[in-house]
Structures are given as structure tokens and as C-alpha cells.
């Protein structure tokens, strides 16, 4: 799926309640936002069912994820409507993730969303998962281009320049593991549990960040790419040499945060962007937030509960699409496992 630039804006004349659905991986998320005629957006509900069935396998089992989405989605939508104090007939538009993600899992939310839109006779918007992550930050500040966006999650470490609303230019990406994946793998190595991000961040508060020396990845590069495999190997060697899990956590977190902040800041300066959105699961990391806060950039993070996968971010992306006057999506569009966001 590609996201095209805005056509002639046709902002609705009254408030529109948009219901967003994300079932791209192992979280069943439904959120509701309200788009006001002046373009402002209010978050009304955000409910996520995080599947625990995968824990015993040490990774997400796609078929089990799809089945659990089917079992839970009705209940999660009911909870979201109750949280918002709305009836289903108050919903004026539906957005659902169509990619990228696990196809079987995506299909559950996509078909549910299309069915709902058809039953309510309201517009349907197929949303890109990464555009959702970026627009999760619209819960905190009005998000208008131009800005730079760093999406750091379990599956992505992508840096986009957003010169105009709806236009995404990829300026850098990981060459191997995603940042969240590295947190997860190093946490497992150090016996800290899953998901690794929160576990590393908690253990790091008790460790010495200078105990394990990590070499900066891609030092001296002129591009804006990322690499985490070197940090992973260094962590493995330090673990074998007897490094304490807390020290390993603190030192790895410091190294990962440093490279994410340094490369993003360089890219923002190179592209003349003063505002940077940092989103995705890893954006929940307190050390990362603190380090970005110390830069000269205006950094916008998603609000509480909106960093990791959720439906509200898809509702927020839907609101941005409606505000920009993008046409509704056809109801015969499919789900896509691989779907680059950048259209340039
Ligand atoms: O965005 P997300 O829910 O799923 C993907 O689309 O991938 O991100 C999940 C990732 C996991 O790798 C998890 O370990 C990481 O986000 N994560 C964190 C933190 N909370 C979640 N990483 C670092 N620090 C955290 N506090
Ligand atoms: Zn995600």
C-alpha cells in the first residue's frame, strides 16, 4: 500500500468519531478518536488485548495470533465503545491496519473493520501500520508536516522525512535487527524475560552503564542507517565473560539510546527539521525519552499506552487521512505482509 499526498481537503462539518483497529501482530487493539471540524483530535478510548499465548514458544506464532484476534475482537471493541461512552451507531468512520504485519492476523481486523463500516454505512480507511505509529504522537500535539519521524519498534527502526502531509521519504533504516528486537534478544540472553524492552529498562536502573564497553555501530557513516547486530554480538561476548545482567542491561541501553539519538539528530539537522516524532514500542523507554529531551529538537512522543501496538494510533492515522481529504479506501483491498510506507 502506498500513501499518497493529500488531495483537496474536505473536512467534515461536524465532529466525526473514528474507530481504529490494529491486529497486525499479537495485540488486538481498538481505539476511538473524535475529529473536530477545526482539525483538532480528541482521544476517546484505547483498549488493547495483549496475547499471552505466545510466551511459551518464545516468539509470536502467527496462526495462534489470528485465532486469538477472532476470539477477542468483539470484546475489545465493546470495551472501547464503553470507555468512550458511545454506541456503535455514533461511529462515523472506521480505520483498520492493512499492512505491514502477519497476513492472517491483519485480515481479522481488516475484515472486521470493513464489515463494520459497511454495516454502519460509513467510510472505511485502510491504514498503514507505520503511519499509525507516527500518528500515535498526534495524541500529544497537532502533527503537521514538515517533521522527521523515527519509528522504533520490535519490527522497525525507520527514519522518515515528512516534507508534506501524507508524504514519506525514507532517510534511514536498520541494516539488520530492529532496535526492539535487540532489546528482546539481549534480555533473553541475560535471562531478564519477555518483552525485553521493559525488562532491560527496569534492570538498567540497578546496573552500571559503563561496566560493559560497547563500540558505536556504523561510527563515522555519512548516511542515517542503524545497525544493532554488533551490539548483540558484544552483549553475547560480555555475557559469556560473566557480566552481571543489570550491568549488561544498563550498558546496552546506554549504547542503543546514544546511537538512536545521535543518528536521528544528525538527520533532523541535515533535513532542516526542528520537530521529530519518536514512536513505536521502544519510544516508551525512559532513557531514550530523557536523551531526546536533552537535544535542541522539539521531540514529540506518543501519549501513555500509545507507544506499543494499539488501535487508537490507527484511528489517529484515519483522522489525519480524513482531515487531509484523502478518499475512503475500496472495500476489496487486501492485507499485505510487506508494505513500504515511503512513496519517494
Ligand atoms: O510497536 P510494538 O508494540 O510492536 C511492533 O510493531 O514491533 O513494539 C514492541 C517492541 C518490543 O521489541 C519491546 O521490547 C519494545 O517495543 N519495548 C521497549 C520498551 N517497551 C517496549 N523497548 C525499550 N524500552 C521499553 N520501555
Ligand atoms: Zn508496531
mmCIF file of C-alpha atoms and ligand atoms in Angstrom:
data_model
loop_
_atom_site.group_PDB
_atom_site.id
_atom_site.type_symbol
_atom_site.label_atom_id
_atom_site.label_comp_id
_atom_site.label_asym_id
_atom_site.label_seq_id
_atom_site.Cartn_x
_atom_site.Cartn_y
_atom_site.Cartn_z
ATOM 1 C CA UNK A 1 0.000 0.000 0.000
ATOM 2 C CA UNK A 2 1.298 3.464 -0.736
ATOM 3 C CA UNK A 3 0.150 6.604 0.959
ATOM 4 C CA UNK A 4 -0.488 9.402 -1.444
ATOM 5 C CA UNK A 5 -0.280 13.099 -0.739
ATOM 6 C CA UNK A 6 -3.413 14.948 0.256
ATOM 7 C CA UNK A 7 -5.913 15.893 -2.421
ATOM 8 C CA UNK A 8 -8.406 18.747 -1.976
ATOM 9 C CA UNK A 9 -9.282 18.819 1.735
ATOM 10 C CA UNK A 10 -12.912 18.140 2.603
ATOM 11 C CA UNK A 11 -13.027 18.347 6.386
ATOM 12 C CA UNK A 12 -16.416 17.198 7.726
ATOM 13 C CA UNK A 13 -18.708 19.926 9.068
ATOM 14 C CA UNK A 14 -19.378 18.230 12.435
ATOM 15 C CA UNK A 15 -17.346 16.028 14.810
ATOM 16 C CA UNK A 16 -16.554 12.565 13.431
ATOM 17 C CA UNK A 17 -15.911 9.631 15.765
ATOM 18 C CA UNK A 18 -13.364 7.334 14.145
ATOM 19 C CA UNK A 19 -12.881 3.760 15.305
ATOM 20 C CA UNK A 20 -9.410 2.321 14.633
ATOM 21 C CA UNK A 21 -8.397 -1.353 14.661
ATOM 22 C CA UNK A 22 -4.935 -2.912 14.718
ATOM 23 C CA UNK A 23 -4.437 -6.693 14.636
ATOM 24 C CA UNK A 24 -1.103 -6.699 12.813
ATOM 25 C CA UNK A 25 0.758 -8.915 15.278
ATOM 26 C CA UNK A 26 -0.063 -10.171 18.780
ATOM 27 C CA UNK A 27 -2.121 -7.282 20.170
ATOM 28 C CA UNK A 28 -5.843 -6.855 19.492
ATOM 29 C CA UNK A 29 -6.267 -3.089 19.584
ATOM 30 C CA UNK A 30 -9.361 -0.938 19.185
ATOM 31 C CA UNK A 31 -9.319 2.815 19.769
ATOM 32 C CA UNK A 32 -11.707 5.698 19.183
ATOM 33 C CA UNK A 33 -10.891 9.338 18.453
ATOM 34 C CA UNK A 34 -13.012 12.356 17.683
ATOM 35 C CA UNK A 35 -12.051 14.655 14.803
ATOM 36 C CA UNK A 36 -13.404 18.176 15.277
ATOM 37 C CA UNK A 37 -14.246 20.477 12.357
ATOM 38 C CA UNK A 38 -11.296 22.735 13.258
ATOM 39 C CA UNK A 39 -8.930 19.781 12.716
ATOM 40 C CA UNK A 40 -8.218 19.049 16.390
ATOM 41 C CA UNK A 41 -8.432 15.456 17.555
ATOM 42 C CA UNK A 42 -9.505 14.056 20.943
ATOM 43 C CA UNK A 43 -8.645 10.564 22.128
ATOM 44 C CA UNK A 44 -11.802 8.901 23.488
ATOM 45 C CA UNK A 45 -10.747 5.284 24.051
ATOM 46 C CA UNK A 46 -7.825 2.907 23.684
ATOM 47 C CA UNK A 47 -8.231 -0.780 24.525
ATOM 48 C CA UNK A 48 -5.641 -3.460 23.840
ATOM 49 C CA UNK A 49 -5.754 -7.186 24.472
ATOM 50 C CA UNK A 50 -2.147 -8.414 24.586
ATOM 51 C CA UNK A 51 -1.933 -12.088 23.738
ATOM 52 C CA UNK A 52 0.000 -14.190 26.245
ATOM 53 C CA UNK A 53 -0.400 -17.498 24.396
ATOM 54 C CA UNK A 54 2.940 -16.971 22.597
ATOM 55 C CA UNK A 55 5.093 -16.696 25.740
ATOM 56 C CA UNK A 56 5.710 -20.457 25.954
ATOM 57 C CA UNK A 57 7.057 -20.510 22.380
ATOM 58 C CA UNK A 58 9.458 -17.577 22.860
ATOM 59 C CA UNK A 59 8.031 -15.760 19.826
ATOM 60 C CA UNK A 60 4.756 -14.972 18.053
ATOM 61 C CA UNK A 61 3.000 -17.977 16.474
ATOM 62 C CA UNK A 62 1.093 -16.469 13.509
ATOM 63 C CA UNK A 63 -1.806 -18.934 13.393
ATOM 64 C CA UNK A 64 -2.427 -18.686 17.118
ATOM 65 C CA UNK A 65 -2.359 -14.894 16.838
ATOM 66 C CA UNK A 66 -5.063 -14.917 14.122
ATOM 67 C CA UNK A 67 -7.315 -17.217 16.135
ATOM 68 C CA UNK A 68 -6.994 -15.159 19.268
ATOM 69 C CA UNK A 69 -7.807 -11.947 17.372
ATOM 70 C CA UNK A 70 -11.018 -13.624 16.153
ATOM 71 C CA UNK A 71 -11.907 -14.618 19.705
ATOM 72 C CA UNK A 72 -11.177 -11.236 21.291
ATOM 73 C CA UNK A 73 -12.019 -8.507 18.819
ATOM 74 C CA UNK A 74 -15.728 -8.204 19.668
ATOM 75 C CA UNK A 75 -14.985 -7.881 23.358
ATOM 76 C CA UNK A 76 -12.204 -5.310 22.795
ATOM 77 C CA UNK A 77 -14.486 -3.211 20.578
ATOM 78 C CA UNK A 78 -17.247 -3.347 23.218
ATOM 79 C CA UNK A 79 -14.755 -2.197 25.868
ATOM 80 C CA UNK A 80 -13.586 0.683 23.637
ATOM 81 C CA UNK A 81 -17.164 1.868 22.993
ATOM 82 C CA UNK A 82 -17.913 1.727 26.731
ATOM 83 C CA UNK A 83 -14.723 3.646 27.545
ATOM 84 C CA UNK A 84 -15.736 6.342 25.030
ATOM 85 C CA UNK A 85 -19.347 6.371 26.275
ATOM 86 C CA UNK A 86 -20.617 5.758 22.740
ATOM 87 C CA UNK A 87 -22.938 3.437 20.880
ATOM 88 C CA UNK A 88 -21.656 1.734 17.755
ATOM 89 C CA UNK A 89 -24.045 3.887 15.703
ATOM 90 C CA UNK A 90 -22.127 7.003 16.871
ATOM 91 C CA UNK A 91 -19.123 5.856 14.794
ATOM 92 C CA UNK A 92 -18.724 7.984 11.662
ATOM 93 C CA UNK A 93 -15.704 6.292 10.067
ATOM 94 C CA UNK A 94 -13.651 3.113 10.525
ATOM 95 C CA UNK A 95 -9.909 2.641 10.010
ATOM 96 C CA UNK A 96 -8.044 -0.670 10.151
ATOM 97 C CA UNK A 97 -4.434 -1.701 9.535
ATOM 98 C CA UNK A 98 -3.965 -3.404 6.169
ATOM 99 C CA UNK A 99 -0.179 -3.838 6.441
ATOM 100 C CA UNK A 100 2.588 -4.480 7.108
ATOM 101 C CA UNK A 101 2.180 -7.360 9.545
ATOM 102 C CA UNK A 102 1.213 -11.029 9.783
ATOM 103 C CA UNK A 103 -1.285 -11.524 6.963
ATOM 104 C CA UNK A 104 -3.621 -13.880 8.837
ATOM 105 C CA UNK A 105 -3.658 -11.576 11.860
ATOM 106 C CA UNK A 106 -4.122 -8.431 9.748
ATOM 107 C CA UNK A 107 -7.071 -9.996 7.916
ATOM 108 C CA UNK A 108 -9.065 -10.366 11.131
ATOM 109 C CA UNK A 109 -9.056 -6.644 11.965
ATOM 110 C CA UNK A 110 -9.274 -5.585 8.327
ATOM 111 C CA UNK A 111 -12.348 -7.708 7.585
ATOM 112 C CA UNK A 112 -13.943 -6.761 10.890
ATOM 113 C CA UNK A 113 -13.372 -3.069 10.139
ATOM 114 C CA UNK A 114 -14.722 -3.319 6.595
ATOM 115 C CA UNK A 115 -17.791 -5.234 7.801
ATOM 116 C CA UNK A 116 -18.433 -2.642 10.476
ATOM 117 C CA UNK A 117 -18.072 0.259 8.024
ATOM 118 C CA UNK A 118 -20.416 -1.443 5.593
ATOM 119 C CA UNK A 119 -22.996 -2.216 8.281
ATOM 120 C CA UNK A 120 -22.892 1.383 9.536
ATOM 121 C CA UNK A 121 -22.710 2.786 6.003
ATOM 122 C CA UNK A 122 -19.690 4.958 6.895
ATOM 123 C CA UNK A 123 -16.326 5.456 5.117
ATOM 124 C CA UNK A 124 -13.570 2.880 5.592
ATOM 125 C CA UNK A 125 -9.865 3.797 5.622
ATOM 126 C CA UNK A 126 -7.163 1.141 5.215
ATOM 127 C CA UNK A 127 -4.246 2.326 7.353
ATOM 128 C CA UNK A 128 -0.503 1.699 7.194
ATOM 129 C CA UNK A 129 0.841 0.328 10.474
ATOM 130 C CA UNK A 130 3.829 2.704 10.476
ATOM 131 C CA UNK A 131 1.705 5.737 9.685
ATOM 132 C CA UNK A 132 -0.329 4.653 12.706
ATOM 133 C CA UNK A 133 2.789 4.547 14.890
ATOM 134 C CA UNK A 134 3.761 8.029 13.685
ATOM 135 C CA UNK A 135 0.280 9.471 14.266
ATOM 136 C CA UNK A 136 0.164 7.981 17.778
ATOM 137 C CA UNK A 137 2.061 11.171 18.661
ATOM 138 C CA UNK A 138 -0.930 13.228 17.466
ATOM 139 C CA UNK A 139 -2.438 12.418 20.881
ATOM 140 C CA UNK A 140 0.101 14.874 22.329
ATOM 141 C CA UNK A 141 0.491 17.629 19.750
ATOM 142 C CA UNK A 142 -1.022 18.686 16.470
ATOM 143 C CA UNK A 143 1.050 16.871 13.877
ATOM 144 C CA UNK A 144 1.529 18.831 10.683
ATOM 145 C CA UNK A 145 4.357 18.427 8.185
ATOM 146 C CA UNK A 146 7.188 19.114 7.886
ATOM 147 C CA UNK A 147 8.744 16.879 10.514
ATOM 148 C CA UNK A 148 11.063 13.910 10.847
ATOM 149 C CA UNK A 149 9.797 10.597 12.275
ATOM 150 C CA UNK A 150 11.745 7.791 13.934
ATOM 151 C CA UNK A 151 9.723 4.578 14.272
ATOM 152 C CA UNK A 152 11.461 2.234 16.712
ATOM 153 C CA UNK A 153 9.633 -0.989 17.438
ATOM 154 C CA UNK A 154 10.109 -4.736 17.539
ATOM 155 C CA UNK A 155 9.959 -4.914 13.747
ATOM 156 C CA UNK A 156 11.158 -1.498 12.567
ATOM 157 C CA UNK A 157 13.884 1.079 13.054
ATOM 158 C CA UNK A 158 12.964 3.514 10.308
ATOM 159 C CA UNK A 159 13.646 7.194 9.883
ATOM 160 C CA UNK A 160 11.255 9.132 7.616
ATOM 161 C CA UNK A 161 11.296 12.696 6.456
ATOM 162 C CA UNK A 162 7.747 14.049 6.135
ATOM 163 C CA UNK A 163 8.056 17.145 3.925
ATOM 164 C CA UNK A 164 4.290 17.405 3.292
ATOM 165 C CA UNK A 165 1.261 15.829 4.995
ATOM 166 C CA UNK A 166 0.893 12.270 3.697
ATOM 167 C CA UNK A 167 4.325 12.153 2.012
ATOM 168 C CA UNK A 168 7.011 9.887 3.492
ATOM 169 C CA UNK A 169 10.630 9.766 2.392
ATOM 170 C CA UNK A 170 12.776 7.015 3.916
ATOM 171 C CA UNK A 171 16.056 8.587 5.035
ATOM 172 C CA UNK A 172 17.469 5.702 7.087
ATOM 173 C CA UNK A 173 16.693 2.229 8.410
ATOM 174 C CA UNK A 174 18.277 -0.632 10.272
ATOM 175 C CA UNK A 175 20.586 -2.795 8.235
ATOM 176 C CA UNK A 176 19.958 -5.846 10.426
ATOM 177 C CA UNK A 177 17.906 -6.144 13.638
ATOM 178 C CA UNK A 178 15.259 -3.653 14.714
ATOM 179 C CA UNK A 179 16.036 -1.807 17.955
ATOM 180 C CA UNK A 180 13.211 -3.528 19.876
ATOM 181 C CA UNK A 181 14.347 -6.902 18.565
ATOM 182 C CA UNK A 182 17.823 -6.211 20.012
ATOM 183 C CA UNK A 183 16.286 -5.297 23.392
ATOM 184 C CA UNK A 184 14.275 -8.542 23.285
ATOM 185 C CA UNK A 185 17.228 -10.747 22.278
ATOM 186 C CA UNK A 186 19.654 -9.272 24.808
ATOM 187 C CA UNK A 187 17.029 -9.541 27.574
ATOM 188 C CA UNK A 188 16.577 -13.216 26.726
ATOM 189 C CA UNK A 189 20.351 -13.750 26.704
ATOM 190 C CA UNK A 190 20.669 -12.113 30.134
ATOM 191 C CA UNK A 191 17.687 -14.091 31.493
ATOM 192 C CA UNK A 192 15.632 -10.939 32.079
ATOM 193 C CA UNK A 193 12.353 -12.109 30.499
ATOM 194 C CA UNK A 194 9.993 -11.005 27.722
ATOM 195 C CA UNK A 195 9.192 -8.474 26.362
ATOM 196 C CA UNK A 196 12.774 -7.399 26.635
ATOM 197 C CA UNK A 197 12.367 -3.619 26.390
ATOM 198 C CA UNK A 198 10.638 -3.059 29.722
ATOM 199 C CA UNK A 199 12.814 -5.789 31.350
ATOM 200 C CA UNK A 200 16.084 -4.174 30.183
ATOM 201 C CA UNK A 201 14.890 -0.730 31.180
ATOM 202 C CA UNK A 202 13.987 -1.941 34.690
ATOM 203 C CA UNK A 203 17.222 -3.912 35.190
ATOM 204 C CA UNK A 204 19.240 -0.962 33.883
ATOM 205 C CA UNK A 205 18.204 1.138 36.892
ATOM 206 C CA UNK A 206 20.270 -1.262 39.050
ATOM 207 C CA UNK A 207 23.273 -1.586 36.717
ATOM 208 C CA UNK A 208 26.396 0.341 35.755
ATOM 209 C CA UNK A 209 26.078 1.750 32.200
ATOM 210 C CA UNK A 210 29.864 1.928 31.859
ATOM 211 C CA UNK A 211 30.537 -1.650 33.009
ATOM 212 C CA UNK A 212 30.441 -3.189 29.515
ATOM 213 C CA UNK A 213 32.139 -1.206 26.731
ATOM 214 C CA UNK A 214 30.071 -1.166 23.501
ATOM 215 C CA UNK A 215 31.566 0.134 20.280
ATOM 216 C CA UNK A 216 29.331 2.649 18.492
ATOM 217 C CA UNK A 217 27.752 0.977 15.422
ATOM 218 C CA UNK A 218 28.433 2.495 11.966
ATOM 219 C CA UNK A 219 30.650 5.152 13.503
ATOM 220 C CA UNK A 220 31.600 7.885 11.031
ATOM 221 C CA UNK A 221 28.847 6.982 8.498
ATOM 222 C CA UNK A 222 27.517 9.770 6.293
ATOM 223 C CA UNK A 223 24.116 8.076 5.875
ATOM 224 C CA UNK A 224 21.398 7.754 8.547
ATOM 225 C CA UNK A 225 21.202 3.979 8.887
ATOM 226 C CA UNK A 226 21.237 1.860 12.019
ATOM 227 C CA UNK A 227 22.785 -1.462 12.974
ATOM 228 C CA UNK A 228 22.242 -3.479 16.132
ATOM 229 C CA UNK A 229 23.887 -6.810 15.320
ATOM 230 C CA UNK A 230 27.309 -5.616 16.569
ATOM 231 C CA UNK A 231 25.821 -4.617 19.922
ATOM 232 C CA UNK A 232 24.149 -8.024 20.113
ATOM 233 C CA UNK A 233 27.439 -9.855 19.495
ATOM 234 C CA UNK A 234 29.251 -7.645 22.023
ATOM 235 C CA UNK A 235 26.499 -8.404 24.554
ATOM 236 C CA UNK A 236 26.881 -12.147 23.937
ATOM 237 C CA UNK A 237 30.648 -11.980 24.485
ATOM 238 C CA UNK A 238 30.244 -9.895 27.666
ATOM 239 C CA UNK A 239 27.597 -12.335 28.948
ATOM 240 C CA UNK A 240 29.945 -15.281 28.343
ATOM 241 C CA UNK A 241 32.691 -13.385 30.153
ATOM 242 C CA UNK A 242 30.417 -13.144 33.211
ATOM 243 C CA UNK A 243 28.921 -9.632 33.009
ATOM 244 C CA UNK A 244 26.071 -9.116 35.503
ATOM 245 C CA UNK A 245 22.620 -8.931 33.805
ATOM 246 C CA UNK A 246 21.957 -5.465 35.306
ATOM 247 C CA UNK A 247 25.281 -4.111 34.021
ATOM 248 C CA UNK A 248 24.673 -5.653 30.599
ATOM 249 C CA UNK A 249 21.191 -4.087 30.511
ATOM 250 C CA UNK A 250 22.418 -0.634 31.581
ATOM 251 C CA UNK A 251 25.378 -0.644 29.195
ATOM 252 C CA UNK A 252 23.401 -1.918 26.195
ATOM 253 C CA UNK A 253 20.576 0.542 26.824
ATOM 254 C CA UNK A 254 23.065 3.415 27.013
ATOM 255 C CA UNK A 255 24.705 2.362 23.727
ATOM 256 C CA UNK A 256 21.387 1.847 21.901
ATOM 257 C CA UNK A 257 19.940 5.152 23.120
ATOM 258 C CA UNK A 258 23.110 7.000 22.155
ATOM 259 C CA UNK A 259 23.112 5.758 18.573
ATOM 260 C CA UNK A 260 19.352 6.315 18.086
ATOM 261 C CA UNK A 261 19.545 9.895 19.366
ATOM 262 C CA UNK A 262 22.785 10.759 17.560
ATOM 263 C CA UNK A 263 21.696 9.489 14.127
ATOM 264 C CA UNK A 264 18.208 10.990 14.394
ATOM 265 C CA UNK A 265 19.581 14.378 15.481
ATOM 266 C CA UNK A 266 22.050 14.343 12.574
ATOM 267 C CA UNK A 267 19.244 13.509 10.143
ATOM 268 C CA UNK A 268 16.982 16.250 11.558
ATOM 269 C CA UNK A 269 19.757 18.829 11.169
ATOM 270 C CA UNK A 270 20.618 17.613 7.649
ATOM 271 C CA UNK A 271 16.954 17.887 6.573
ATOM 272 C CA UNK A 272 16.330 21.166 8.376
ATOM 273 C CA UNK A 273 13.595 19.691 10.597
ATOM 274 C CA UNK A 274 13.076 21.131 14.092
ATOM 275 C CA UNK A 275 10.290 18.711 15.053
ATOM 276 C CA UNK A 276 10.875 14.991 15.429
ATOM 277 C CA UNK A 277 8.294 12.321 16.222
ATOM 278 C CA UNK A 278 9.701 9.296 18.057
ATOM 279 C CA UNK A 279 7.230 6.398 18.193
ATOM 280 C CA UNK A 280 6.861 2.615 18.344
ATOM 281 C CA UNK A 281 7.357 0.299 21.317
ATOM 282 C CA UNK A 282 10.916 1.417 22.087
ATOM 283 C CA UNK A 283 9.693 5.042 22.378
ATOM 284 C CA UNK A 284 8.318 4.002 25.790
ATOM 285 C CA UNK A 285 11.929 3.773 27.016
ATOM 286 C CA UNK A 286 12.563 6.375 29.738
ATOM 287 C CA UNK A 287 16.294 6.721 28.997
ATOM 288 C CA UNK A 288 15.560 7.319 25.313
ATOM 289 C CA UNK A 289 12.982 9.987 26.169
ATOM 290 C CA UNK A 290 15.393 11.689 28.533
ATOM 291 C CA UNK A 291 18.224 11.702 25.969
ATOM 292 C CA UNK A 292 15.965 13.124 23.229
ATOM 293 C CA UNK A 293 14.764 15.724 25.729
ATOM 294 C CA UNK A 294 18.353 16.964 26.072
ATOM 295 C CA UNK A 295 18.697 17.707 22.329
ATOM 296 C CA UNK A 296 17.881 21.012 20.622
ATOM 297 C CA UNK A 297 14.902 19.366 18.855
ATOM 298 C CA UNK A 298 11.187 19.596 19.563
ATOM 299 C CA UNK A 299 10.605 15.873 20.146
ATOM 300 C CA UNK A 300 7.022 14.565 20.272
ATOM 301 C CA UNK A 301 6.318 11.135 21.761
ATOM 302 C CA UNK A 302 3.002 9.246 21.782
ATOM 303 C CA UNK A 303 0.941 9.513 24.957
ATOM 304 C CA UNK A 304 0.707 6.799 27.599
ATOM 305 C CA UNK A 305 -0.297 3.407 26.178
ATOM 306 C CA UNK A 306 0.168 4.533 22.586
ATOM 307 C CA UNK A 307 3.820 3.520 22.037
ATOM 308 C CA UNK A 308 3.272 -0.194 21.525
ATOM 309 C CA UNK A 309 0.715 -1.533 19.023
ATOM 310 C CA UNK A 310 -2.807 -0.221 19.592
ATOM 311 C CA UNK A 311 -5.992 0.736 17.748
ATOM 312 C CA UNK A 312 -6.061 4.404 18.788
ATOM 313 C CA UNK A 313 -2.990 5.126 16.649
ATOM 314 C CA UNK A 314 -4.867 3.708 13.648
ATOM 315 C CA UNK A 315 -7.885 5.889 14.486
ATOM 316 C CA UNK A 316 -5.476 8.873 14.669
ATOM 317 C CA UNK A 317 -3.999 7.965 11.259
ATOM 318 C CA UNK A 318 -7.582 7.689 9.948
ATOM 319 C CA UNK A 319 -8.339 11.152 11.354
ATOM 320 C CA UNK A 320 -5.270 12.558 9.580
ATOM 321 C CA UNK A 321 -6.386 10.944 6.309
ATOM 322 C CA UNK A 322 -9.900 12.383 6.631
ATOM 323 C CA UNK A 323 -8.545 15.806 7.610
ATOM 324 C CA UNK A 324 -6.287 15.763 4.557
ATOM 325 C CA UNK A 325 -9.253 14.920 2.324
ATOM 326 C CA UNK A 326 -7.962 11.508 1.278
ATOM 327 C CA UNK A 327 -10.698 9.394 -0.306
ATOM 328 C CA UNK A 328 -12.077 6.362 1.537
ATOM 329 C CA UNK A 329 -10.457 3.017 0.674
ATOM 330 C CA UNK A 330 -12.185 0.444 -1.516
ATOM 331 C CA UNK A 331 -13.688 -2.476 0.398
ATOM 332 C CA UNK A 332 -11.979 -5.046 -1.811
ATOM 333 C CA UNK A 333 -8.397 -4.128 -0.826
ATOM 334 C CA UNK A 334 -6.328 -6.882 0.812
ATOM 335 C CA UNK A 335 -3.808 -7.249 3.625
ATOM 336 C CA UNK A 336 -0.077 -7.043 2.862
ATOM 337 C CA UNK A 337 2.789 -8.530 4.836
ATOM 338 C CA UNK A 338 5.359 -6.233 3.243
ATOM 339 C CA UNK A 339 4.232 -2.676 2.581
ATOM 340 C CA UNK A 340 6.813 0.123 2.440
ATOM 341 C CA UNK A 341 5.475 3.452 3.712
ATOM 342 C CA UNK A 342 7.846 5.647 1.764
ATOM 343 C CA UNK A 343 6.497 6.758 -1.592
ATOM 344 C CA UNK A 344 9.568 8.579 -2.799
HETATM 345 O O1 LIG B 1 5.443 -1.242 18.440
HETATM 346 P P1 LIG B 1 5.472 -2.571 19.093
HETATM 347 O O2 LIG B 1 4.391 -2.883 20.088
HETATM 348 O O3 LIG B 1 5.389 -3.744 18.079
HETATM 349 C C1 LIG B 1 5.921 -3.749 16.806
HETATM 350 O O4 LIG B 1 5.240 -3.217 15.861
HETATM 351 O O5 LIG B 1 7.034 -4.269 16.705
HETATM 352 O O6 LIG B 1 6.921 -2.686 19.764
HETATM 353 C C2 LIG B 1 7.313 -3.763 20.573
HETATM 354 C C3 LIG B 1 8.788 -3.604 20.928
HETATM 355 C C4 LIG B 1 9.375 -4.824 21.640
HETATM 356 O O7 LIG B 1 10.569 -5.186 20.982
HETATM 357 C C5 LIG B 1 9.616 -4.316 23.052
HETATM 358 O O8 LIG B 1 10.702 -4.950 23.697
HETATM 359 C C6 LIG B 1 9.898 -2.846 22.802
HETATM 360 O O9 LIG B 1 8.981 -2.473 21.799
HETATM 361 N N1 LIG B 1 9.687 -2.047 24.016
HETATM 362 C C7 LIG B 1 10.667 -1.344 24.641
HETATM 363 C C8 LIG B 1 10.080 -0.778 25.797
HETATM 364 N N2 LIG B 1 8.764 -1.131 25.831
HETATM 365 C C9 LIG B 1 8.539 -1.905 24.714
HETATM 366 N N3 LIG B 1 11.965 -1.188 24.336
HETATM 367 C C10 LIG B 1 12.716 -0.444 25.167
HETATM 368 N N4 LIG B 1 12.245 0.117 26.312
HETATM 369 C C11 LIG B 1 10.939 -0.010 26.672
HETATM 370 N N5 LIG B 1 10.486 0.543 27.776
HETATM 371 ZN ZN1 LIG B 2 4.022 -1.799 15.667
#
